[in-house]
PDB file of C-alpha atoms in Angstrom:
ATOM      1  CA  MET A   1     134.245  84.621 150.573  1.00 98.00           C
ATOM      2  CA  ILE A   2     133.071  85.118 154.149  1.00 98.00           C
ATOM      3  CA  LEU A   3     132.916  82.219 156.546  1.00 99.00           C
ATOM      4  CA  VAL A   4     131.102  82.763 159.699  1.00 99.00           C
ATOM      5  CA  ILE A   5     131.479  80.010 162.500  1.00 99.00           C
ATOM      6  CA  ILE A   6     128.837  80.555 165.264  1.00 99.00           C
ATOM      7  CA  ASP A   7     130.442  78.434 168.143  1.00 98.00           C
ATOM      8  CA  GLY A   8     127.992  76.015 169.628  1.00 98.00           C
ATOM      9  CA  LEU A   9     125.232  76.678 167.411  1.00 98.00           C
ATOM     10  CA  THR A  10     122.943  73.546 167.184  1.00 98.00           C
ATOM     11  CA  HIS A  11     121.091  72.769 163.933  1.00 98.00           C
ATOM     12  CA  ALA A  12     117.697  72.806 165.984  1.00 98.00           C
ATOM     13  CA  GLY A  13     118.735  76.357 167.364  1.00 98.00           C
ATOM     14  CA  ALA A  14     119.390  77.585 164.059  1.00 98.00           C
ATOM     15  CA  CYS A  15     116.200  76.494 162.483  1.00 98.00           C
ATOM     16  CA  SER A  16     114.153  77.793 165.204  1.00 98.00           C
ATOM     17  CA  GLY A  17     115.968  80.990 166.167  1.00 98.00           C
ATOM     18  CA  MET A  18     117.655  82.477 163.164  1.00 98.00           C
ATOM     19  CA  GLY A  19     114.619  84.215 161.490  1.00 98.00           C
ATOM     20  CA  TYR A  20     116.692  86.259 159.060  1.00 98.00           C
ATOM     21  CA  LEU A  21     118.741  83.399 157.808  1.00 98.00           C
ATOM     22  CA  ASN A  22     115.537  81.281 157.279  1.00 98.00           C
ATOM     23  CA  HIS A  23     113.830  83.999 155.583  1.00 98.00           C
ATOM     24  CA  LEU A  24     116.520  84.078 152.992  1.00 98.00           C
ATOM     25  CA  VAL A  25     115.976  80.147 152.668  1.00 98.00           C
ATOM     26  CA  GLU A  26     112.092  80.691 152.370  1.00 98.00           C
ATOM     27  CA  ALA A  27     112.649  83.318 149.989  1.00 98.00           C
ATOM     28  CA  GLY A  28     114.786  81.442 147.635  1.00 98.00           C
ATOM     29  CA  ARG A  29     117.908  83.335 148.371  1.00 98.00           C
ATOM     30  CA  ALA A  30     120.015  80.902 150.355  1.00 98.00           C
ATOM     31  CA  ALA A  31     120.325  77.173 150.935  1.00 98.00           C
ATOM     32  CA  ARG A  32     120.325  75.531 154.228  1.00 98.00           C
ATOM     33  CA  LEU A  33     121.855  72.200 155.025  1.00 98.00           C
ATOM     34  CA  LEU A  34     122.387  69.877 158.088  1.00 98.00           C
ATOM     35  CA  ILE A  35     126.062  69.245 158.763  1.00 98.00           C
ATOM     36  CA  LYS A  36     127.249  66.399 160.781  1.00 98.00           C
ATOM     37  CA  ALA A  37     130.269  67.287 163.005  1.00 98.00           C
ATOM     38  CA  GLU A  38     133.305  65.264 162.955  1.00 98.00           C
ATOM     39  CA  LEU A  39     134.373  63.574 166.333  1.00 98.00           C
ATOM     40  CA  PRO A  40     135.372  64.591 168.945  1.00 98.00           C
ATOM     41  CA  THR A  41     132.919  67.229 169.091  1.00 98.00           C
ATOM     42  CA  LEU A  42     135.294  69.859 170.712  1.00 98.00           C
ATOM     43  CA  SER A  43     136.066  73.263 169.457  1.00 98.00           C
ATOM     44  CA  ARG A  44     139.767  73.061 168.766  1.00 98.00           C
ATOM     45  CA  PRO A  45     139.613  69.921 166.712  1.00 98.00           C
ATOM     46  CA  LEU A  46     136.561  71.083 164.873  1.00 98.00           C
ATOM     47  CA  TYR A  47     138.199  74.522 163.898  1.00 98.00           C
ATOM     48  CA  GLU A  48     141.002  72.390 162.434  1.00 98.00           C
ATOM     49  CA  VAL A  49     138.394  70.279 160.629  1.00 98.00           C
ATOM     50  CA  LEU A  50     136.607  73.184 159.191  1.00 98.00           C
ATOM     51  CA  LEU A  51     139.572  75.070 158.095  1.00 98.00           C
ATOM     52  CA  THR A  52     141.709  72.211 156.995  1.00 98.00           C
ATOM     53  CA  GLY A  53     139.344  69.537 155.711  1.00 98.00           C
ATOM     54  CA  THR A  54     141.318  66.870 157.592  1.00 98.00           C
ATOM     55  CA  ALA A  55     139.817  64.348 160.214  1.00 98.00           C
ATOM     56  CA  CYS A  56     141.324  64.093 163.850  1.00 97.00           C
ATOM     57  CA  TYR A  57     143.318  61.054 163.047  1.00 97.00           C
ATOM     58  CA  VAL A  58     145.010  62.937 160.184  1.00 98.00           C
ATOM     59  CA  ASN A  59     145.807  66.116 161.816  1.00 97.00           C
ATOM     60  CA  ASN A  60     146.209  65.023 165.620  1.00 96.00           C
ATOM     61  CA  ILE A  61     144.281  67.942 166.788  1.00 97.00           C
ATOM     62  CA  ALA A  62     142.310  65.671 169.342  1.00 96.00           C
ATOM     63  CA  SER A  63     141.348  67.788 172.185  1.00 96.00           C
ATOM     64  CA  ASN A  64     140.902  71.445 173.543  1.00 96.00           C
ATOM     65  CA  TYR A  65     144.446  71.390 175.178  1.00 92.00           C
ATOM     66  CA  PRO A  66     146.894  73.323 173.416  1.00 79.00           C
ATOM     67  CA  ALA A  67     149.372  70.818 171.694  1.00 75.00           C
ATOM     68  CA  GLY A  68     151.219  73.308 169.444  1.00 90.00           C
ATOM     69  CA  MET A  69     150.301  74.510 166.020  1.00 97.00           C
ATOM     70  CA  SER A  70     148.485  72.585 163.138  1.00 98.00           C
ATOM     71  CA  GLY A  71     150.613  70.688 160.920  1.00 97.00           C
ATOM     72  CA  GLN A  72     148.207  70.817 158.069  1.00 98.00           C
ATOM     73  CA  LYS A  73     147.604  73.416 155.300  1.00 98.00           C
ATOM     74  CA  SER A  74     144.455  75.493 156.323  1.00 98.00           C
ATOM     75  CA  LEU A  75     142.424  77.702 154.085  1.00 98.00           C
ATOM     76  CA  PHE A  76     144.666  80.559 155.344  1.00 98.00           C
ATOM     77  CA  HIS A  77     147.851  79.149 154.011  1.00 98.00           C
ATOM     78  CA  LEU A  78     145.993  78.112 150.730  1.00 98.00           C
ATOM     79  CA  THR A  79     144.773  81.510 150.019  1.00 98.00           C
ATOM     80  CA  GLY A  80     148.153  83.232 150.768  1.00 98.00           C
ATOM     81  CA  GLU A  81     149.857  80.851 148.369  1.00 98.00           C
ATOM     82  CA  LYS A  82     147.559  81.765 145.738  1.00 98.00           C
ATOM     83  CA  GLY A  83     148.167  85.448 146.075  1.00 98.00           C
ATOM     84  CA  LEU A  84     144.827  85.942 147.658  1.00 98.00           C
ATOM     85  CA  LYS A  85     144.464  88.152 150.980  1.00 98.00           C
ATOM     86  CA  ASN A  86     142.656  86.654 154.090  1.00 98.00           C
ATOM     87  CA  ALA A  87     141.768  87.912 157.631  1.00 99.00           C
ATOM     88  CA  ALA A  88     139.922  86.690 160.617  1.00 99.00           C
ATOM     89  CA  ALA A  89     138.165  88.006 163.554  1.00 99.00           C
ATOM     90  CA  ALA A  90     138.158  84.925 165.795  1.00 99.00           C
ATOM     91  CA  TYR A  91     138.952  83.199 169.170  1.00 98.00           C
ATOM     92  CA  HIS A  92     142.607  83.094 169.993  1.00 98.00           C
ATOM     93  CA  TRP A  93     142.685  79.321 169.429  1.00 98.00           C
ATOM     94  CA  ILE A  94     142.713  80.063 165.689  1.00 98.00           C
ATOM     95  CA  SER A  95     145.808  82.216 165.960  1.00 98.00           C
ATOM     96  CA  GLU A  96     147.499  79.337 168.003  1.00 98.00           C
ATOM     97  CA  LEU A  97     146.717  76.702 165.436  1.00 98.00           C
ATOM     98  CA  TYR A  98     147.790  78.715 162.318  1.00 98.00           C
ATOM     99  CA  ASN A  99     149.967  81.743 163.359  1.00 98.00           C
ATOM    100  CA  ARG A 100     151.811  81.577 166.714  1.00 96.00           C
ATOM    101  CA  HIS A 101     151.759  79.312 169.752  1.00 96.00           C
ATOM    102  CA  PRO A 102     151.379  80.028 172.604  1.00 95.00           C
ATOM    103  CA  PHE A 103     149.059  82.994 172.283  1.00 96.00           C
ATOM    104  CA  ASP A 104     150.128  86.308 174.022  1.00 97.00           C
ATOM    105  CA  PRO A 105     147.193  88.583 174.842  1.00 97.00           C
ATOM    106  CA  VAL A 106     149.278  91.658 174.304  1.00 98.00           C
ATOM    107  CA  ARG A 107     151.490  90.683 171.443  1.00 97.00           C
ATOM    108  CA  ASP A 108     148.998  88.593 169.409  1.00 98.00           C
ATOM    109  CA  ARG A 109     145.704  90.267 169.880  1.00 98.00           C
ATOM    110  CA  GLU A 110     146.147  92.360 166.929  1.00 98.00           C
ATOM    111  CA  GLN A 111     148.203  90.918 163.842  1.00 98.00           C
ATOM    112  CA  ASP A 112     149.114  92.453 160.572  1.00 98.00           C
ATOM    113  CA  ASP A 113     151.759  90.373 158.946  1.00 98.00           C
ATOM    114  CA  GLU A 114     151.262  89.060 155.228  1.00 96.00           C
ATOM    115  CA  SER A 115     154.092  86.484 155.947  1.00 97.00           C
ATOM    116  CA  ARG A 116     151.989  84.659 158.327  1.00 98.00           C
ATOM    117  CA  ALA A 117     149.129  82.240 157.259  1.00 98.00           C
ATOM    118  CA  ILE A 118     146.501  84.510 158.755  1.00 99.00           C
ATOM    119  CA  GLN A 119     147.549  88.003 157.328  1.00 98.00           C
ATOM    120  CA  HIS A 120     145.218  90.194 159.269  1.00 98.00           C
ATOM    121  CA  GLY A 121     143.955  88.908 162.492  1.00 98.00           C
ATOM    122  CA  ARG A 122     141.795  90.312 165.361  1.00 98.00           C
ATOM    123  CA  PHE A 123     141.697  87.746 168.268  1.00 98.00           C
ATOM    124  CA  TYR A 124     139.877  87.650 171.396  1.00 98.00           C
ATOM    125  CA  PHE A 125     140.663  85.507 174.408  1.00 98.00           C
ATOM    126  CA  ASP A 126     137.680  85.863 176.872  1.00 98.00           C
ATOM    127  CA  ASP A 127     134.635  83.504 175.982  1.00 97.00           C
ATOM    128  CA  SER A 128     132.369  86.501 177.156  1.00 97.00           C
ATOM    129  CA  TYR A 129     133.791  88.808 174.642  1.00 98.00           C
ATOM    130  CA  PRO A 130     130.577  90.396 173.030  1.00 98.00           C
ATOM    131  CA  ASP A 131     129.425  89.079 169.763  1.00 98.00           C
ATOM    132  CA  SER A 132     128.349  92.538 168.727  1.00 98.00           C
ATOM    133  CA  HIS A 133     132.142  93.667 169.223  1.00 98.00           C
ATOM    134  CA  LEU A 134     133.384  90.588 167.350  1.00 98.00           C
ATOM    135  CA  PHE A 135     131.193  91.201 164.311  1.00 98.00           C
ATOM    136  CA  SER A 136     132.337  94.788 164.163  1.00 98.00           C
ATOM    137  CA  ASP A 137     136.044  93.612 164.347  1.00 98.00           C
ATOM    138  CA  GLY A 138     135.268  91.392 161.277  1.00 98.00           C
ATOM    139  CA  GLU A 139     133.327  94.053 159.635  1.00 98.00           C
ATOM    140  CA  LEU A 140     136.173  96.673 160.225  1.00 98.00           C
ATOM    141  CA  LEU A 141     138.813  93.936 158.675  1.00 98.00           C
ATOM    142  CA  ARG A 142     136.653  93.492 155.661  1.00 98.00           C
ATOM    143  CA  ILE A 143     136.469  97.381 154.917  1.00 98.00           C
ATOM    144  CA  LYS A 144     139.989  98.106 155.642  1.00 98.00           C
ATOM    145  CA  GLN A 145     141.682  95.138 154.059  1.00 98.00           C
ATOM    146  CA  ASN A 146     139.268  93.874 151.419  1.00 97.00           C
ATOM    147  CA  PRO A 147     140.190  90.153 151.959  1.00 98.00           C
ATOM    148  CA  ASP A 148     139.309  87.462 149.528  1.00 98.00           C
ATOM    149  CA  PHE A 149     138.632  85.074 152.490  1.00 98.00           C
ATOM    150  CA  LEU A 150     137.418  86.318 155.794  1.00 99.00           C
ATOM    151  CA  LEU A 151     136.753  84.218 158.880  1.00 99.00           C
ATOM    152  CA  ILE A 152     134.307  85.747 161.534  1.00 99.00           C
ATOM    153  CA  HIS A 153     134.083  83.502 164.739  1.00 99.00           C
ATOM    154  CA  PRO A 154     131.708  84.648 167.603  1.00 98.00           C
ATOM    155  CA  MET A 155     131.575  82.785 170.843  1.00 98.00           C
ATOM    156  CA  GLY A 156     128.352  84.202 172.556  1.00 98.00           C
ATOM    157  CA  VAL A 157     126.156  81.330 171.608  1.00 98.00           C
ATOM    158  CA  ASP A 158     128.588  78.776 172.935  1.00 98.00           C
ATOM    159  CA  ASN A 159     129.175  80.772 176.180  1.00 98.00           C
ATOM    160  CA  ALA A 160     125.456  80.953 176.843  1.00 98.00           C
ATOM    161  CA  GLY A 161     125.063  76.907 176.171  1.00 98.00           C
ATOM    162  CA  HIS A 162     127.849  76.101 178.667  1.00 97.00           C
ATOM    163  CA  LEU A 163     126.427  78.437 181.285  1.00 97.00           C
ATOM    164  CA  TYR A 164     122.716  77.799 180.867  1.00 98.00           C
ATOM    165  CA  GLY A 165     122.179  74.847 178.453  1.00 97.00           C
ATOM    166  CA  PRO A 166     120.847  74.653 174.888  1.00 98.00           C
ATOM    167  CA  ASP A 167     117.124  74.648 175.970  1.00 97.00           C
ATOM    168  CA  SER A 168     117.590  77.881 178.001  1.00 98.00           C
ATOM    169  CA  GLY A 169     116.241  81.254 177.223  1.00 98.00           C
ATOM    170  CA  GLN A 170     119.630  82.766 177.560  1.00 98.00           C
ATOM    171  CA  TYR A 171     120.930  80.384 174.728  1.00 98.00           C
ATOM    172  CA  ARG A 172     118.136  81.032 172.488  1.00 98.00           C
ATOM    173  CA  GLN A 173     118.473  84.932 173.185  1.00 98.00           C
ATOM    174  CA  LYS A 174     122.140  84.752 171.960  1.00 98.00           C
ATOM    175  CA  ILE A 175     121.207  82.935 168.824  1.00 98.00           C
ATOM    176  CA  LEU A 176     118.538  85.766 168.041  1.00 98.00           C
ATOM    177  CA  GLU A 177     120.911  88.388 168.713  1.00 98.00           C
ATOM    178  CA  ALA A 178     123.445  86.632 166.299  1.00 98.00           C
ATOM    179  CA  ASP A 179     120.856  86.479 163.552  1.00 98.00           C
ATOM    180  CA  ALA A 180     119.921  90.099 164.097  1.00 98.00           C
ATOM    181  CA  MET A 181     123.609  90.923 163.709  1.00 98.00           C
ATOM    182  CA  LEU A 182     123.723  89.013 160.306  1.00 98.00           C
ATOM    183  CA  GLY A 183     120.754  90.636 159.309  1.00 98.00           C
ATOM    184  CA  ARG A 184     122.640  93.878 159.573  1.00 98.00           C
ATOM    185  CA  LEU A 185     125.617  92.806 157.724  1.00 98.00           C
ATOM    186  CA  VAL A 186     124.620  90.155 155.087  1.00 98.00           C
ATOM    187  CA  PRO A 187     122.573  92.317 152.770  1.00 98.00           C
ATOM    188  CA  GLY A 188     125.762  94.452 152.360  1.00 98.00           C
ATOM    189  CA  TRP A 189     127.853  91.554 151.846  1.00 98.00           C
ATOM    190  CA  ILE A 190     125.631  90.351 149.189  1.00 97.00           C
ATOM    191  CA  ARG A 191     125.612  93.667 147.313  1.00 97.00           C
ATOM    192  CA  GLU A 192     129.468  93.424 147.411  1.00 96.00           C
ATOM    193  CA  GLY A 193     129.451  90.103 145.851  1.00 96.00           C
ATOM    194  CA  TYR A 194     130.571  87.893 148.575  1.00 97.00           C
ATOM    195  CA  HIS A 195     129.689  84.235 148.855  1.00 98.00           C
ATOM    196  CA  VAL A 196     128.560  83.915 152.488  1.00 98.00           C
ATOM    197  CA  LEU A 197     128.913  80.529 154.544  1.00 98.00           C
ATOM    198  CA  ILE A 198     127.624  80.323 158.011  1.00 99.00           C
ATOM    199  CA  THR A 199     128.007  77.125 160.028  1.00 99.00           C
ATOM    200  CA  ALA A 200     129.063  75.942 163.636  1.00 99.00           C
ATOM    201  CA  ASP A 201     131.840  73.781 165.050  1.00 98.00           C
ATOM    202  CA  HIS A 202     129.553  71.718 167.355  1.00 98.00           C
ATOM    203  CA  GLY A 203     126.036  71.649 168.980  1.00 98.00           C
ATOM    204  CA  PHE A 204     125.089  70.796 172.544  1.00 98.00           C
ATOM    205  CA  SER A 205     123.968  67.806 174.514  1.00 97.00           C
ATOM    206  CA  PRO A 206     120.990  68.725 176.703  1.00 95.00           C
ATOM    207  CA  ASP A 207     122.975  69.275 179.852  1.00 94.00           C
ATOM    208  CA  GLY A 208     125.113  71.817 178.149  1.00 95.00           C
ATOM    209  CA  ARG A 209     128.054  69.801 177.229  1.00 97.00           C
ATOM    210  CA  HIS A 210     129.828  68.686 174.012  1.00 98.00           C
ATOM    211  CA  GLY A 211     132.595  66.292 173.111  1.00 98.00           C
ATOM    212  CA  GLY A 212     130.589  63.269 172.803  1.00 98.00           C
ATOM    213  CA  THR A 213     128.743  61.477 170.116  1.00 98.00           C
ATOM    214  CA  SER A 214     125.069  62.325 170.542  1.00 98.00           C
ATOM    215  CA  PRO A 215     123.024  63.716 167.665  1.00 97.00           C
ATOM    216  CA  GLU A 216     122.523  66.872 169.413  1.00 98.00           C
ATOM    217  CA  GLU A 217     126.315  67.462 169.669  1.00 98.00           C
ATOM    218  CA  ARG A 218     126.805  66.529 166.061  1.00 98.00           C
ATOM    219  CA  ARG A 219     123.987  68.113 164.253  1.00 98.00           C
ATOM    220  CA  VAL A 220     124.839  71.731 163.136  1.00 98.00           C
ATOM    221  CA  PRO A 221     123.567  74.229 160.533  1.00 98.00           C
ATOM    222  CA  PHE A 222     125.005  75.349 157.166  1.00 98.00           C
ATOM    223  CA  PHE A 223     123.741  78.276 155.333  1.00 98.00           C
ATOM    224  CA  GLY A 224     125.042  79.083 151.836  1.00 98.00           C
ATOM    225  CA  ILE A 225     124.255  82.318 150.242  1.00 98.00           C
ATOM    226  CA  GLY A 226     125.529  83.443 146.921  1.00 97.00           C
ATOM    227  CA  PRO A 227     125.232  82.717 143.114  1.00 95.00           C
ATOM    228  CA  SER A 228     126.963  79.405 143.437  1.00 96.00           C
ATOM    229  CA  PHE A 229     124.085  77.716 145.692  1.00 97.00           C
ATOM    230  CA  ILE A 230     120.882  76.176 144.690  1.00 97.00           C
ATOM    231  CA  PRO A 231     118.463  77.732 147.262  1.00 98.00           C
ATOM    232  CA  GLY A 232     116.266  75.505 149.464  1.00 97.00           C
ATOM    233  CA  ALA A 233     116.326  73.635 152.772  1.00 98.00           C
ATOM    234  CA  TYR A 234     118.038  70.211 152.228  1.00 97.00           C
ATOM    235  CA  GLN A 235     117.356  67.306 154.567  1.00 92.00           C
ATOM    236  CA  GLU A 236     120.405  64.975 153.709  1.00 90.00           C
ATOM    237  CA  GLU A 237     123.201  65.038 156.170  1.00 96.00           C
ATOM    238  CA  VAL A 238     126.480  66.262 155.002  1.00 98.00           C
ATOM    239  CA  SER A 239     130.011  65.579 156.381  1.00 98.00           C
ATOM    240  CA  GLN A 240     131.676  68.500 157.965  1.00 98.00           C
ATOM    241  CA  LEU A 241     134.798  67.527 156.119  1.00 98.00           C
ATOM    242  CA  ALA A 242     133.136  68.953 153.178  1.00 97.00           C
ATOM    243  CA  VAL A 243     133.252  72.549 154.200  1.00 98.00           C
ATOM    244  CA  ALA A 244     136.991  73.311 153.498  1.00 98.00           C
ATOM    245  CA  PRO A 245     136.945  71.676 149.934  1.00 97.00           C
ATOM    246  CA  LEU A 246     133.885  73.664 149.170  1.00 97.00           C
ATOM    247  CA  ILE A 247     135.550  76.868 150.026  1.00 98.00           C
ATOM    248  CA  CYS A 248     138.593  75.791 147.873  1.00 98.00           C
ATOM    249  CA  ASN A 249     136.194  75.099 145.075  1.00 96.00           C
ATOM    250  CA  LEU A 250     134.670  78.450 145.412  1.00 97.00           C
ATOM    251  CA  LEU A 251     137.813  80.279 145.529  1.00 98.00           C
ATOM    252  CA  LYS A 252     139.270  78.227 142.652  1.00 97.00           C
ATOM    253  CA  ILE A 253     142.161  76.813 144.845  1.00 97.00           C
ATOM    254  CA  SER A 254     143.677  73.328 144.354  1.00 96.00           C
ATOM    255  CA  PRO A 255     143.048  71.471 147.584  1.00 97.00           C
ATOM    256  CA  PRO A 256     145.971  69.740 149.227  1.00 97.00           C
ATOM    257  CA  ALA A 257     146.163  65.885 149.226  1.00 97.00           C
ATOM    258  CA  ALA A 258     145.541  65.641 152.655  1.00 97.00           C
ATOM    259  CA  MET A 259     142.116  67.521 152.533  1.00 97.00           C
ATOM    260  CA  ALA A 260     138.932  65.330 152.209  1.00 92.00           C
ATOM    261  CA  SER A 261     137.463  65.001 148.617  1.00 92.00           C
ATOM    262  CA  ILE A 262     133.675  65.267 149.289  1.00 92.00           C
ATOM    263  CA  GLN A 263     130.905  66.410 146.914  1.00 87.00           C
ATOM    264  CA  PHE A 264     128.775  69.192 148.407  1.00 93.00           C
ATOM    265  CA  PRO A 265     125.154  69.358 147.693  1.00 91.00           C
ATOM    266  CA  ALA A 266     123.332  72.607 146.632  1.00 91.00           C
ATOM    267  CA  LEU A 267     125.879  73.744 144.247  1.00 92.00           C
ATOM    268  CA  GLY A 268     124.805  75.025 140.980  1.00 84.00           C
ATOM    269  CA  ARG A 269     127.989  76.305 139.375  1.00 62.00           C
TER     270      ARG A 269
END
C-alpha cells in the first residue's frame, strides 16, 4: 500500500492538471473521487484525520501549532502491531505526531527504528524542499525496506499555493510536475502489485489561504489504483474520515474503536 498525500492539492487542480492520473481514470485503470476535508482545513489536523481516521474533537489536534504527539493509534501503529513494515518520506510534522516531539533536524531527519510507530522515516523541514527529492526519498525507502505501508508526502504544491495562489501559473506548474513524477513511478508500483492511493489534506481559498470552511478549501481529490477499486470518475462527496478505515480494510487490519466507520465507494472487493 502506497499513500501519497499531495499537500494543498485542490480537487479542481487535480482534475485539470493531473493528466497522467486522469488518463488512468479515462482508461478504466483508476477511480477518482471527491473528498470533503474535515475542519479545520489546516495541515497538522488533517494529517491526523488521514492517518488515524478520527475527527478533531476526538483527537484534539486542532491547529498547526505543535502541541505534542498524537494520542491516537495511527496507521503506522496499526501496521506495526500486525507485524507489517511501514515507512514514510514526509514533512517533519508527521514525525512529531507519531515518532518524537519536538523534531530535531539533525537527530530526526533520518529514522530507522522498528520499535517506533514510523519504523523507517525520511523527514524534511523546509517547505521548499523539492518534490523531486521527496519522491526519490520515498522510492528509495520502498526499494530498500520493502514496506507494506508507505507514505509519500510532498509539499511543493502547497508551497506554491501559499506564495502565488491557487489560480497562478506557478501553482499549476507544481501540479503538473507532481503528476509527471507519479507518471514515472506509478507504472512500476502497479507492476509490483501495490494499491496506490493519492489524495490531499486540504485545498485553497482563492486568496491562497486555508483553515476555513469554503468549498475550495474542503474539496480535495482521491485517486484509487489497484484491483480493489472499481474504475471511474465518481461525483459523490466522500468524508475524509473514510480514508484511514479504507486503508485498514485493504491491509486487513482491524480498526480501533476511535476510528470512524464509513463505507468507501468504488470498492469492488
